Short mmCIF file of C-alpha atoms in Angstrom, two decimals:
data_model
loop_
_atom_site.label_atom_id
_atom_site.label_comp_id
_atom_site.label_asym_id
_atom_site.label_seq_id
_atom_site.Cartn_x
_atom_site.Cartn_y
_atom_site.Cartn_z
CA MET A 205 0.00 0.00 0.00
CA LYS A 206 1.08 3.61 -0.52
CA ILE A 207 1.11 5.35 2.88
CA ALA A 208 1.70 8.94 3.99
CA VAL A 209 2.84 9.44 7.59
CA PHE A 210 2.16 12.93 8.95
CA GLY A 211 4.54 13.88 11.77
CA LEU A 212 8.09 12.50 11.97
CA GLY A 213 8.44 12.40 15.74
CA TYR A 214 8.79 9.15 17.69
CA VAL A 215 5.49 7.51 16.68
CA GLY A 216 5.60 8.78 13.11
CA ILE A 217 9.16 7.85 12.23
CA VAL A 218 8.95 4.42 13.87
CA SER A 219 5.67 3.72 12.06
CA ALA A 220 7.12 4.95 8.73
CA ALA A 221 10.30 2.89 9.10
CA CYS A 222 8.45 -0.31 10.06
CA LEU A 223 5.80 0.05 7.35
CA ALA A 224 8.50 0.63 4.72
CA ARG A 225 10.42 -2.41 5.99
CA ASP A 226 7.24 -4.48 5.68
CA GLY A 227 6.86 -3.75 1.96
CA HIS A 228 4.74 -0.60 1.82
CA GLN A 229 5.69 2.55 -0.12
CA VAL A 230 5.91 5.31 2.50
CA ILE A 231 6.23 9.09 2.33
CA GLY A 232 6.80 11.00 5.55
CA VAL A 233 5.47 14.52 6.01
CA ASP A 234 6.76 17.11 8.47
CA PRO A 235 6.86 20.93 8.47
CA GLN A 236 10.44 20.90 9.80
CA ALA A 237 12.89 20.90 6.92
CA THR A 238 15.61 19.45 9.17
CA LYS A 239 13.62 16.27 9.83
CA VAL A 240 12.69 15.91 6.16
CA ASP A 241 16.31 16.36 5.05
CA LEU A 242 17.55 13.82 7.63
CA VAL A 243 15.10 11.16 6.48
CA ASN A 244 15.85 11.76 2.80
CA ALA A 245 19.53 11.36 3.64
CA GLY A 246 18.76 7.98 5.22
CA ARG A 247 19.29 9.23 8.80
CA PRO A 248 16.89 9.16 11.79
CA PRO A 249 15.61 12.41 13.33
CA ILE A 250 15.48 10.71 16.77
CA VAL A 251 17.61 8.43 18.94
CA GLU A 252 15.83 5.05 19.01
CA LYS A 253 17.18 1.49 18.76
CA LEU A 254 17.03 -0.01 15.21
CA VAL A 255 15.28 3.01 13.65
CA GLY A 256 18.46 4.32 12.02
CA GLU A 257 19.14 0.98 10.28
CA LEU A 258 15.55 0.69 9.10
CA ILE A 259 15.51 4.20 7.67
CA ALA A 260 18.83 3.79 5.90
CA GLU A 261 17.66 0.55 4.28
CA ALA A 262 14.22 1.89 3.31
CA VAL A 263 15.56 5.10 1.82
CA GLY A 264 18.25 3.17 0.02
CA ASN A 265 15.79 0.83 -1.67
CA GLY A 266 13.28 3.58 -2.46
CA ALA A 267 10.58 2.47 -0.02
CA LEU A 268 10.75 5.64 2.09
CA ARG A 269 11.11 9.35 1.40
CA ALA A 270 9.97 12.56 3.08
CA THR A 271 8.47 15.90 2.12
CA GLN A 272 7.07 19.06 3.61
CA SER A 273 4.16 19.06 1.17
CA ALA A 274 0.86 17.55 2.35
CA GLU A 275 -0.57 17.80 -1.17
CA GLU A 276 2.31 15.80 -2.62
CA ALA A 277 1.93 13.12 0.05
CA VAL A 278 -1.84 12.72 -0.24
CA SER A 279 -1.63 12.69 -4.05
CA PHE A 280 0.87 9.83 -3.79
CA ALA A 281 -0.77 7.79 -1.03
CA ASP A 282 -3.84 5.63 -0.54
CA LEU A 283 -3.81 6.07 3.21
CA SER A 284 -2.59 8.78 5.61
CA LEU A 285 -1.48 8.12 9.18
CA ILE A 286 -1.63 11.20 11.43
CA CYS A 287 1.11 10.91 14.07
CA VAL A 288 1.53 14.54 15.22
CA GLY A 289 1.94 15.57 18.86
CA THR A 290 -0.91 16.38 21.23
CA PRO A 291 0.88 18.14 24.12
CA SER A 292 -0.64 19.52 27.30
CA ARG A 293 -1.75 23.11 27.65
CA ARG A 294 -0.98 24.92 30.89
CA ASN A 295 -4.37 23.99 32.37
CA GLY A 296 -3.90 20.29 31.58
CA SER A 297 -6.24 20.20 28.58
CA LEU A 298 -5.03 18.63 25.35
CA ASP A 299 -3.58 20.84 22.62
CA THR A 300 -4.99 19.38 19.38
CA GLY A 301 -3.86 22.29 17.23
CA ALA A 302 -1.38 20.19 15.23
CA VAL A 303 -4.04 17.53 14.60
CA GLU A 304 -6.46 20.16 13.33
CA ARG A 305 -3.87 21.75 11.04
CA VAL A 306 -2.93 18.41 9.50
CA CYS A 307 -6.62 17.51 9.01
CA GLU A 308 -7.12 20.80 7.15
CA GLN A 309 -4.14 20.02 4.92
CA ILE A 310 -5.24 16.46 4.21
CA GLY A 311 -8.85 17.47 3.54
CA ALA A 312 -7.76 20.15 1.07
CA ALA A 313 -5.42 17.69 -0.62
CA VAL A 314 -8.23 15.12 -0.95
CA ALA A 315 -10.37 17.79 -2.57
CA ALA A 316 -7.65 18.34 -5.14
CA LYS A 317 -7.07 14.61 -5.54
CA GLY A 318 -10.73 13.78 -6.14
CA ARG A 319 -10.66 10.09 -5.24
CA ASP A 320 -11.01 7.86 -2.14
CA HIS A 321 -8.50 8.35 0.66
CA VAL A 322 -8.20 6.65 4.07
CA VAL A 323 -7.28 8.92 7.00
CA VAL A 324 -6.16 7.24 10.22
CA LEU A 325 -5.48 9.17 13.43
CA ARG A 326 -2.69 7.56 15.45
CA SER A 327 -2.13 10.55 17.75
CA THR A 328 -3.48 10.23 21.30
CA VAL A 329 -6.76 12.15 21.69
CA LEU A 330 -9.58 12.19 24.21
CA PRO A 331 -12.89 10.45 23.49
CA GLY A 332 -15.05 12.67 21.30
CA THR A 333 -12.14 14.24 19.42
CA MET A 334 -12.70 12.17 16.28
CA ARG A 335 -16.37 13.18 15.98
CA GLY A 336 -15.94 16.67 17.45
CA LEU A 337 -12.78 17.80 15.62
CA VAL A 338 -11.10 15.35 13.26
CA ILE A 339 -14.05 14.28 11.11
CA PRO A 340 -15.65 17.74 10.83
CA THR A 341 -12.32 19.38 9.98
CA LEU A 342 -11.48 16.81 7.31
CA ARG A 343 -14.95 17.05 5.73
CA ARG A 344 -15.04 20.84 5.85
CA ALA A 345 -11.62 21.10 4.17
CA ALA A 346 -12.50 18.44 1.58
CA GLY A 347 -15.74 20.20 0.61
CA ASP A 348 -17.54 18.42 -2.18
CA ALA A 349 -14.97 15.61 -2.01
CA ALA A 350 -15.86 14.73 1.59
CA GLY A 351 -17.52 11.53 0.38
CA HIS A 352 -14.09 10.24 -0.64
CA LEU A 353 -12.90 10.22 3.00
CA LYS A 354 -12.66 6.98 4.97
CA ILE A 355 -11.73 7.75 8.57
CA ALA A 356 -10.44 5.62 11.48
CA ASN A 357 -8.63 5.82 14.80
CA ASN A 358 -5.63 3.57 15.48
CA PRO A 359 -3.97 4.21 18.89
CA GLU A 360 -0.32 3.26 19.23
CA PHE A 361 1.24 1.35 22.12
CA LEU A 362 4.93 2.14 21.59
CA ARG A 363 7.43 2.76 24.37
CA GLU A 364 10.42 4.98 23.69
CA SER A 365 13.72 3.05 23.59
CA THR A 366 11.86 -0.16 22.66
CA ALA A 367 9.55 1.25 19.99
CA VAL A 368 10.54 -1.04 17.10
CA TYR A 369 10.20 -4.12 19.30
CA ASP A 370 6.84 -2.89 20.51
CA TYR A 371 5.69 -2.27 16.96
CA ASP A 372 6.59 -5.85 16.06
CA HIS A 373 5.17 -7.38 19.27
CA PRO A 374 1.99 -5.40 20.07
CA PRO A 375 -0.09 -6.47 23.08
CA LYS A 376 -3.13 -5.69 20.92
CA THR A 377 -3.97 -3.81 17.73
CA VAL A 378 -7.04 -1.56 18.01
CA VAL A 379 -8.87 0.26 15.23
CA GLY A 380 -11.97 2.37 15.73
CA ALA A 381 -14.20 3.16 12.76
CA ASP A 382 -17.88 3.65 11.94
CA ARG A 383 -17.59 1.36 8.94
CA PRO A 384 -16.38 -2.24 9.47
CA GLU A 385 -14.70 -2.37 6.04
CA VAL A 386 -12.58 0.68 6.96
CA ALA A 387 -11.48 -0.95 10.23
CA GLU A 388 -10.57 -4.16 8.39
CA LEU A 389 -8.56 -2.21 5.83
CA VAL A 390 -6.51 -0.51 8.55
CA LEU A 391 -6.05 -3.78 10.46
CA SER A 392 -4.64 -5.33 7.29
CA LEU A 393 -1.56 -3.09 7.74
CA TYR A 394 -0.70 -5.19 10.76
CA GLU A 395 -1.92 -8.63 9.58
CA ASP A 396 1.47 -10.29 10.08
CA LEU A 397 1.91 -8.99 13.64
CA PRO A 398 1.03 -11.13 16.69
CA GLY A 399 -1.65 -10.34 19.26
CA PRO A 400 -5.38 -9.75 19.04
CA LYS A 401 -6.77 -7.52 16.30
CA ILE A 402 -9.70 -5.49 17.62
CA ALA A 403 -12.17 -3.48 15.51
CA THR A 404 -14.33 -1.20 17.65
CA ARG A 405 -16.16 2.13 17.83
CA LEU A 406 -14.25 5.38 17.45
CA GLU A 407 -14.79 6.48 21.05
CA VAL A 408 -13.65 3.09 22.44
CA ALA A 409 -10.44 3.25 20.41
CA GLU A 410 -9.80 6.80 21.67
CA MET A 411 -10.38 5.79 25.29
CA VAL A 412 -8.27 2.62 25.22
CA LYS A 413 -5.01 4.55 25.10
CA TYR A 414 -6.02 6.70 28.06
CA ALA A 415 -7.08 3.63 30.04
CA ASP A 416 -3.66 2.09 29.37
CA ASN A 417 -1.62 5.18 30.17
CA ALA A 418 -3.64 6.15 33.22
CA TRP A 419 -3.18 2.62 34.60
CA HIS A 420 0.56 2.66 33.88
CA ALA A 421 0.85 6.02 35.62
CA VAL A 422 -1.11 4.76 38.65
CA LYS A 423 1.12 1.69 38.92
CA VAL A 424 4.32 3.73 39.07
CA SER A 425 3.08 6.06 41.82
CA PHE A 426 1.53 3.16 43.76
CA ALA A 427 4.79 1.22 43.82
CA ASN A 428 6.75 4.32 44.84
CA GLU A 429 4.50 4.98 47.86
CA ILE A 430 4.86 1.35 48.94
CA GLY A 431 8.61 1.69 48.50
CA ASN A 432 8.76 4.88 50.59
CA ILE A 433 6.85 3.23 53.45
CA ALA A 434 8.90 0.04 53.23
CA GLN A 435 12.17 1.94 53.42
CA ALA A 436 10.97 3.88 56.49
CA VAL A 437 10.20 0.65 58.40
CA GLY A 438 13.38 -1.13 57.30
CA VAL A 439 11.76 -3.53 54.78
CA ASP A 440 13.23 -4.28 51.33
CA SER A 441 10.70 -2.66 49.03
CA TRP A 442 11.83 -4.64 46.01
CA GLU A 443 11.32 -7.96 47.80
CA VAL A 444 7.82 -6.79 48.78
CA MET A 445 6.94 -5.83 45.21
CA ASP A 446 8.50 -8.97 43.70
CA ILE A 447 6.14 -11.04 45.85
CA PHE A 448 3.20 -8.75 45.06
CA CYS A 449 3.79 -9.12 41.31
CA GLN A 450 3.63 -12.92 41.41
CA ASP A 451 -0.17 -12.51 41.42
CA THR A 452 -0.87 -12.14 37.70
CA LYS A 453 -4.48 -13.29 37.77
CA LEU A 454 -5.82 -9.72 37.69
CA ASN A 455 -3.67 -8.65 34.74
CA ILE A 456 -1.10 -6.87 36.88
CA SER A 457 2.04 -6.39 34.79
CA PRO A 458 5.32 -6.44 36.70
CA TYR A 459 6.91 -4.02 34.24
CA TYR A 460 5.93 -0.88 36.13
CA MET A 461 5.73 -2.44 39.59
CA LYS A 462 9.17 -1.41 40.76
CA PRO A 463 9.74 1.32 43.36
CA GLY A 464 11.88 4.05 41.86
CA PHE A 465 11.89 7.61 40.66
CA ALA A 466 9.04 9.62 39.13
CA PHE A 467 7.49 8.83 35.81
CA GLY A 468 7.82 11.24 32.88
CA GLY A 469 8.05 11.49 29.12
CA SER A 470 5.73 12.73 26.42
CA CYS A 471 2.75 10.43 27.20
CA LEU A 472 1.97 9.62 30.83
CA PRO A 473 2.01 13.14 32.34
CA LYS A 474 0.02 14.80 29.58
CA ASP A 475 -2.48 11.98 29.29
CA VAL A 476 -3.23 11.92 33.01
CA ARG A 477 -3.60 15.72 32.94
CA ALA A 478 -5.96 15.53 29.98
CA LEU A 479 -8.08 12.79 31.58
CA THR A 480 -8.43 14.58 34.93
CA TYR A 481 -9.19 17.85 33.14
CA LYS A 482 -11.94 16.02 31.30
CA GLY A 483 -13.25 14.74 34.62
CA ARG A 484 -13.44 18.24 36.05
CA ASP A 485 -15.13 19.43 32.89
CA LEU A 486 -17.79 16.73 33.45
CA ASP A 487 -18.01 17.55 37.19
CA LEU A 488 -16.78 14.08 38.15
CA ASP A 489 -14.93 13.18 41.33
CA LEU A 490 -11.76 11.24 40.38
CA PRO A 491 -9.70 11.16 43.60
CA LEU A 492 -7.20 8.52 42.51
CA LEU A 493 -6.39 10.05 39.15
CA ASN A 494 -6.28 13.52 40.68
CA SER A 495 -3.67 12.26 43.16
CA VAL A 496 -1.34 10.66 40.58
CA LEU A 497 0.55 13.75 39.41
CA PRO A 498 0.88 15.25 42.91
CA ALA A 499 2.20 11.89 44.13
CA ASN A 500 4.66 11.83 41.26
CA ALA A 501 5.81 15.37 42.03
CA ARG A 502 6.39 14.36 45.65
CA GLN A 503 8.85 11.70 44.47
CA ILE A 504 10.87 14.50 42.78
CA GLU A 505 10.65 16.50 46.00
CA ARG A 506 11.79 13.42 47.94
CA ALA A 507 14.88 13.08 45.74
CA MET A 508 15.60 16.78 46.17
CA GLN A 509 15.30 16.48 49.94
CA ILE A 510 17.75 13.56 49.97
CA VAL A 511 20.21 15.59 47.85
CA SER A 512 19.85 18.52 50.25
CA ASP A 513 20.41 16.28 53.27
CA TYR A 514 23.84 15.28 51.93
CA GLY A 515 24.97 18.93 52.13
CA LEU A 516 27.33 18.46 49.17
CA ARG A 517 27.57 21.20 46.57
CA ASN A 518 29.23 19.53 43.56
CA VAL A 519 26.93 17.05 41.86
CA ALA A 520 27.57 14.68 38.95
CA PHE A 521 24.20 13.90 37.32
CA LEU A 522 24.23 10.76 35.15
CA GLY A 523 21.34 10.39 32.69
CA ILE A 524 18.83 13.21 32.22
CA SER A 525 16.46 11.81 29.56
CA PHE A 526 13.44 10.29 31.27
CA LYS A 527 14.47 6.84 30.04
CA ALA A 528 17.73 5.25 28.99
CA GLY A 529 18.11 4.74 25.24
CA THR A 530 16.25 7.90 24.16
CA ASP A 531 17.06 11.59 23.78
CA ASP A 532 13.57 12.71 24.79
CA LEU A 533 13.74 15.34 27.55
CA ARG A 534 10.09 16.47 27.44
CA GLU A 535 8.60 16.26 30.92
CA SER A 536 11.56 14.23 32.16
CA PRO A 537 11.41 14.19 35.99
CA LEU A 538 15.20 14.14 35.87
CA VAL A 539 15.19 17.51 34.10
CA ALA A 540 12.85 18.80 36.81
CA LEU A 541 15.20 17.50 39.50
CA ALA A 542 18.23 19.03 37.80
CA GLU A 543 16.41 22.36 37.52
CA ARG A 544 15.69 22.31 41.28
CA MET A 545 19.29 21.48 42.10
CA ILE A 546 20.47 24.42 40.04
CA GLY A 547 17.90 26.64 41.72
CA LYS A 548 19.28 25.62 45.11
CA GLY A 549 22.73 26.76 44.06
CA LEU A 550 24.28 23.33 43.54
CA ASN A 551 27.16 23.07 41.06
CA LEU A 552 25.88 20.56 38.53
CA ARG A 553 27.53 18.61 35.69
CA ILE A 554 25.37 16.38 33.51
CA TYR A 555 26.24 13.34 31.40
CA ASP A 556 23.86 11.57 28.97
CA ARG A 557 25.35 9.87 25.92
CA ASN A 558 22.07 10.22 23.94
CA VAL A 559 21.52 13.94 24.59
CA HIS A 560 23.39 16.30 22.28
CA LEU A 561 22.08 19.82 21.94
CA SER A 562 23.11 20.04 18.30
CA ARG A 563 20.80 17.10 17.46
CA LEU A 564 17.78 18.08 19.53
CA MET A 565 14.96 19.69 17.59
CA GLY A 566 11.34 20.71 17.78
CA ALA A 567 9.39 20.42 21.02
CA ASN A 568 12.22 18.44 22.63
CA ARG A 569 14.75 21.23 22.16
CA ALA A 570 12.28 23.96 23.07
CA TYR A 571 11.44 22.20 26.32
CA ILE A 572 15.01 21.85 27.58
CA GLU A 573 16.02 25.38 26.48
CA GLU A 574 13.06 26.80 28.39
CA THR A 575 13.58 24.65 31.48
CA ILE A 576 17.40 24.81 31.74
CA PRO A 577 18.44 27.68 29.44
CA HIS A 578 22.15 27.25 30.08
CA ILE A 579 22.27 23.44 29.85
CA GLY A 580 24.96 23.67 27.17
CA GLN A 581 27.42 24.89 29.83
CA ILE A 582 26.87 21.91 32.15
CA LEU A 583 26.20 19.06 29.70
CA SER A 584 29.14 16.82 28.77
CA ASP A 585 29.66 13.62 26.78
CA ASP A 586 32.69 12.69 28.90
CA LEU A 587 31.52 10.37 31.71
CA ASP A 588 34.81 10.36 33.59
CA GLN A 589 35.04 14.14 33.51
CA VAL A 590 31.53 14.47 34.93
CA LEU A 591 32.24 11.87 37.63
CA GLU A 592 35.45 13.66 38.61
CA HIS A 593 33.43 16.80 39.30
CA GLY A 594 30.95 15.27 41.73
CA GLU A 595 31.12 14.90 45.48
CA LEU A 596 27.65 13.41 45.09
CA VAL A 597 26.79 11.23 42.07
CA VAL A 598 23.10 11.07 41.13
CA ILE A 599 22.21 8.22 38.73
CA GLY A 600 19.04 9.11 36.87
CA ASN A 601 18.43 6.23 34.45
CA PRO A 602 19.83 2.71 33.93
CA ALA A 603 22.04 3.36 30.90
CA PRO A 604 24.43 0.40 30.36
CA GLU A 605 27.59 2.39 31.05
CA PHE A 606 26.44 3.21 34.58
CA LYS A 607 27.03 -0.43 35.60
CA THR A 608 30.76 0.41 35.88
CA VAL A 609 30.27 3.52 38.04
CA ALA A 610 31.48 1.84 41.24
CA GLU A 611 34.93 1.12 39.71
CA ARG A 612 35.27 4.74 38.56
CA LEU A 613 34.51 6.49 41.86
CA ARG A 614 36.88 8.01 44.38
CA PRO A 615 36.63 6.73 47.98
CA ASP A 616 35.07 10.02 49.15
CA GLN A 617 32.19 10.10 46.61
CA LYS A 618 28.61 9.20 47.52
CA VAL A 619 25.85 7.90 45.24
CA LEU A 620 22.11 8.53 45.10
CA ASP A 621 20.65 5.90 42.78
CA LEU A 622 17.26 6.66 41.23
CA ALA A 623 17.43 3.67 38.84
CA ARG A 624 18.62 0.73 41.00
CA ILE A 625 21.78 -0.17 39.11
CA PRO A 626 22.42 -3.90 39.74
CA GLY A 627 25.14 -4.66 42.29
CA LEU A 628 25.91 -1.01 43.08
CA ALA A 629 24.60 -1.07 46.64
CA ALA A 630 26.69 -4.12 47.57
CA ARG A 631 29.86 -2.60 46.14
CA LEU A 632 29.48 0.85 47.70
CA GLY A 633 28.10 0.00 51.16
CA ASP A 634 27.21 3.06 53.24
CA ARG A 635 28.25 5.39 50.40
CA TYR A 636 25.18 4.26 48.46
CA ARG A 637 21.53 5.23 48.84
CA GLY A 638 18.52 4.28 46.75
CA ILE A 639 15.54 6.58 46.39
CA ASN A 640 13.26 4.09 48.20
CA TRP A 641 15.03 0.77 48.67
#
C-alpha cells in the first residue's frame, strides 16, 4: 500500500520505518525541513534502537522518502497516518492544534485529488475528538470531495527506547471506525503482527490509550509509595513488590511495579492531565487520578530532599532523559530534579550519551532550552570528567555504562541511585543510597 505518515516524531518515524520495511511505499510529512532532510539522507531524526538501520535501508531501496508538502503526500498515497503531537496546555487540557492543522491540509489535498483516501489518526486524543474535531475538519476542508474520506482511529502502544520491538510485538492492535470495512482495511496493515486484532467504535479506540496510560501512571506512583513506606520501616521494598507481582491473575504487569523515581516522558504526564481535566469538565470526582501527578511530584521532592540532606555542593548527574536509550527530555522528571538542584545553588555537571544539543529539535529542544536555558554549559559527553566533578553522584536512568560507576569512583564520593543499578549497593556499602530501597 502507498502510505503517507504525517509527523516525523517518535511515533511517526517508527511507524514509517516499520511500514516501509514491511513492503509498503511510504512518504513521511513534516513541516520541519531538518527532519525531512535527515530522512531523505537515510538518517533518523530521533535516537531510538534499530530506527536508524531501518531508515537507511528503506531510503536506500526507495521504499521511504519525506516531504514538507501535504498535497504531494496525499496525491501519492492511498492512506494517511496522522502521528503529530498532542501536548498539554498549561491547564492540563489537550492541545490538538497540530491535529487540526494536518486534518485541514489532508482534507484540502483530498479535494484536489478527487478520489477515495483513508485517514487514520494515530495521535493520542480524548474520546469525542474524532467526531468533534477530526471528522468535521477533514470534511469541511474536503468540501464536495468529503464523500471520498474513509476515517479511522488507530492508537499506538509504543514505548520509547523499545519502539521497534513494541511495533513488532503489540499487546493488541485496536482500530476504531464507523464502517467495518474501513477498520478491516486498517487492520490489514498489521496482519502479520502477533496479538489480538480489535475493531471497535471510534470512542472506544480513543479511550483505550487513556485507560492504558492512566493505569501505567497509577502503577508507578503506587509502587513508589509502597517503597517509601517500606524503606521507612526497614523492609526491602523490592522484595515486597516482587512477591506482590507474582499474582498475575488480575492482569497486573510487573513491568511498572518497581519502586523508583518519578514517571515522565511525552505520554503519561500529559495523558493523566488531559483525563483529569476532562473529569473536572464533566463535574466528576476522580480522587485517585487527581492524586497521581501530585504523588509523582512528591517523588521528585523526595529526591531533592535527599540531595539537600547530603549537604554536598558539587553534583555529577548521570542520565537526564526520562528513560535510557532515548534523547527525549520532554517532561523528564530528571530535568525537573536538575532544575531544582540548580535553583538551590548546587554546582551541577550532567552526562547523557544520547543527549546532544546540536541534534535536539522541535518540542524536545524547546522544552530543555526553556527549562534549563544554560544546559549547554553543564552538559558533557565525557563520563569520567563528569564523575570527577561530583562529590555526590546522582544516577538518573539505567544506561548500560552506569554499571561500571562503582569502579570509577573516588573513595570520598557518595551515590544517590534513582534507577537501581544492579550490584551497586553491595559494592558501595554506606556510600550508596537508593531513592526508596
